Coordinates of C-alpha atoms in Angstrom, one line a residue:
E1 CA 4.7 57.5 25.8
S2 CA 5.6 58.1 22.3
S3 CA 4.8 61.8 23.3
Q4 CA 7.2 61.9 26.0
R5 CA 10.1 60.8 24.0
Y6 CA 9.3 63.3 21.3
P7 CA 7.4 66.1 22.9
E8 CA 7.0 68.1 19.5
K9 CA 3.9 67.9 17.4
L10 CA 4.1 65.5 14.4
R11 CA 2.4 65.2 11.4
R12 CA 0.7 61.7 10.3
V13 CA 1.0 61.3 6.6
K14 CA -0.6 58.2 4.9
Y15 CA -0.1 57.3 1.5
Y16 CA -1.2 54.9 -1.2
D17 CA 1.5 53.1 -3.4
A18 CA -0.7 51.7 -6.2
E19 CA 2.5 50.5 -7.8
H20 CA 2.3 47.7 -4.9
D21 CA -1.0 48.3 -3.8
R22 CA -0.6 49.3 -0.3
H23 CA -1.2 52.0 2.0
L24 CA 1.8 53.7 3.9
V25 CA 1.8 55.8 7.1
F26 CA 4.6 58.2 7.8
L27 CA 5.1 60.2 10.6
S28 CA 6.8 63.6 10.1
N29 CA 7.6 67.1 11.7
Q30 CA 7.6 68.9 8.5
F31 CA 4.3 70.7 8.1
D32 CA 5.5 73.1 5.4
I33 CA 5.8 70.4 2.6
T34 CA 3.2 68.4 0.9
A35 CA 2.4 64.8 1.9
L36 CA 3.4 63.5 -1.6
M37 CA 6.8 65.0 -1.0
I38 CA 7.3 63.6 2.4
A39 CA 6.3 60.3 0.7
E40 CA 8.7 60.7 -1.9
L41 CA 11.4 61.8 0.8
Y42 CA 10.8 58.4 2.6
R43 CA 10.8 56.5 -0.7
N44 CA 14.0 58.0 -1.5
R45 CA 15.7 57.3 1.7
W46 CA 14.5 53.8 1.7
K47 CA 16.5 53.4 -1.6
I48 CA 19.7 54.7 0.0
E49 CA 19.1 52.6 3.0
L50 CA 18.6 49.2 0.5
F51 CA 21.7 50.8 -1.2
F52 CA 23.9 50.5 1.7
K53 CA 22.6 47.2 3.0
W54 CA 23.6 45.9 -0.6
I55 CA 27.3 47.1 -0.4
K56 CA 27.5 45.8 3.3
Q57 CA 26.0 42.1 2.2
H58 CA 28.1 42.0 -1.2
L59 CA 31.1 44.4 -1.2
K60 CA 32.5 42.7 1.8
I61 CA 32.4 45.8 4.3
K62 CA 31.4 43.8 7.2
A63 CA 33.8 45.8 9.6
F64 CA 35.7 48.5 9.2
F65 CA 39.7 48.4 8.8
C66 CA 40.2 51.5 10.9
T67 CA 37.6 53.6 12.9
S68 CA 39.1 57.3 12.0
A69 CA 36.5 59.2 10.0
N70 CA 38.9 59.5 7.0
A71 CA 39.4 55.6 7.0
V72 CA 35.7 54.8 7.1
K73 CA 35.0 57.5 4.4
T74 CA 37.8 55.9 1.9
Q75 CA 36.5 52.1 2.5
V76 CA 33.0 53.5 1.7
W77 CA 33.9 55.2 -1.4
I78 CA 36.0 52.3 -2.7
A79 CA 33.1 50.1 -2.2
I80 CA 31.0 52.2 -3.8
S81 CA 33.3 52.5 -6.9
A82 CA 33.8 49.1 -7.0
Y83 CA 29.9 48.9 -7.3
I84 CA 29.8 51.5 -9.9
L85 CA 32.3 50.2 -12.0
V86 CA 30.7 46.7 -12.1
A87 CA 27.3 48.1 -12.8
I88 CA 28.9 50.0 -15.9
V89 CA 30.5 46.7 -17.0
K90 CA 27.0 45.0 -16.7
K91 CA 25.2 47.7 -18.7
R92 CA 27.8 48.3 -21.3
L93 CA 28.1 44.9 -22.2
N94 CA 24.6 43.8 -21.8
I95 CA 25.2 40.9 -19.4
D96 CA 21.9 39.2 -17.7
L97 CA 23.9 38.2 -14.6
T98 CA 23.5 40.1 -11.3
L99 CA 25.7 42.4 -9.9
Y100 CA 26.6 39.9 -6.9
T101 CA 27.3 37.1 -9.6
I102 CA 29.6 39.3 -12.0
L103 CA 31.4 40.3 -8.2
Q104 CA 32.2 36.8 -7.8
I105 CA 33.4 36.0 -10.8
I106 CA 35.6 38.9 -11.0
S107 CA 36.7 37.9 -7.3
V108 CA 38.1 34.6 -8.3
S109 CA 39.5 35.3 -11.5
L110 CA 41.1 38.8 -11.1
F111 CA 44.7 38.1 -12.5
E112 CA 43.4 36.0 -15.4
K113 CA 44.2 37.5 -18.9
V114 CA 40.6 37.1 -20.2
P115 CA 38.8 39.9 -21.6
I116 CA 35.9 40.9 -19.4
Y117 CA 33.1 40.1 -22.0
Q118 CA 34.6 36.4 -22.3
L119 CA 35.2 36.2 -18.8
L120 CA 31.5 36.8 -17.9
T121 CA 30.0 35.2 -20.5
G122 CA 32.1 32.4 -21.3
T123 CA 32.1 33.5 -25.1
E124 CA 34.4 35.7 -27.3
N125 CA 32.8 38.8 -28.2
N126 CA 32.1 38.8 -32.2
N127 CA 32.7 42.5 -32.5
P128 CA 36.0 43.4 -30.9
E129 CA 36.3 46.8 -32.3
E130 CA 33.0 47.7 -30.7
W131 CA 34.8 47.6 -27.4
S132 CA 38.3 48.3 -28.3
P133 CA 38.4 52.2 -28.6
N134 CA 37.3 52.7 -24.8
Q135 CA 39.4 49.6 -23.4
L136 CA 43.0 50.0 -22.1
N137 CA 44.9 47.0 -22.4
L138 CA 46.6 46.4 -18.6
W139 CA 49.0 43.5 -19.9
N140 CA 50.9 45.2 -22.9
F141 CA 53.5 46.9 -21.1

């Protein structure tokens, strides 16, 4: 029945993932690239799928506010920007919390005048000059 739904020739690629000790099988209509390249393409595609799944689950894109292409793109880009900013904060401050936990903390204390390091760790930064050259002061008008 599959041959009736897609009558073109397909290539079956079997790949062994040593890291997870499992065999993977892919179908492709690409005959001009190596089996390893096909496996890499699928692996990278899976990472993208997981990334967008995470965005939907954690950045509150349950539904789009508008259905125009521009509105959808804008909402997705805003979600991606928020994700990247939180990931940068996590890495720069060397925080062991998950991105989801950081987002939850920020969402409930968005308008508090507390330095981000103190907000996320519960402690004051022992070396404030380490961060001050790159940090703007939002509340000092």
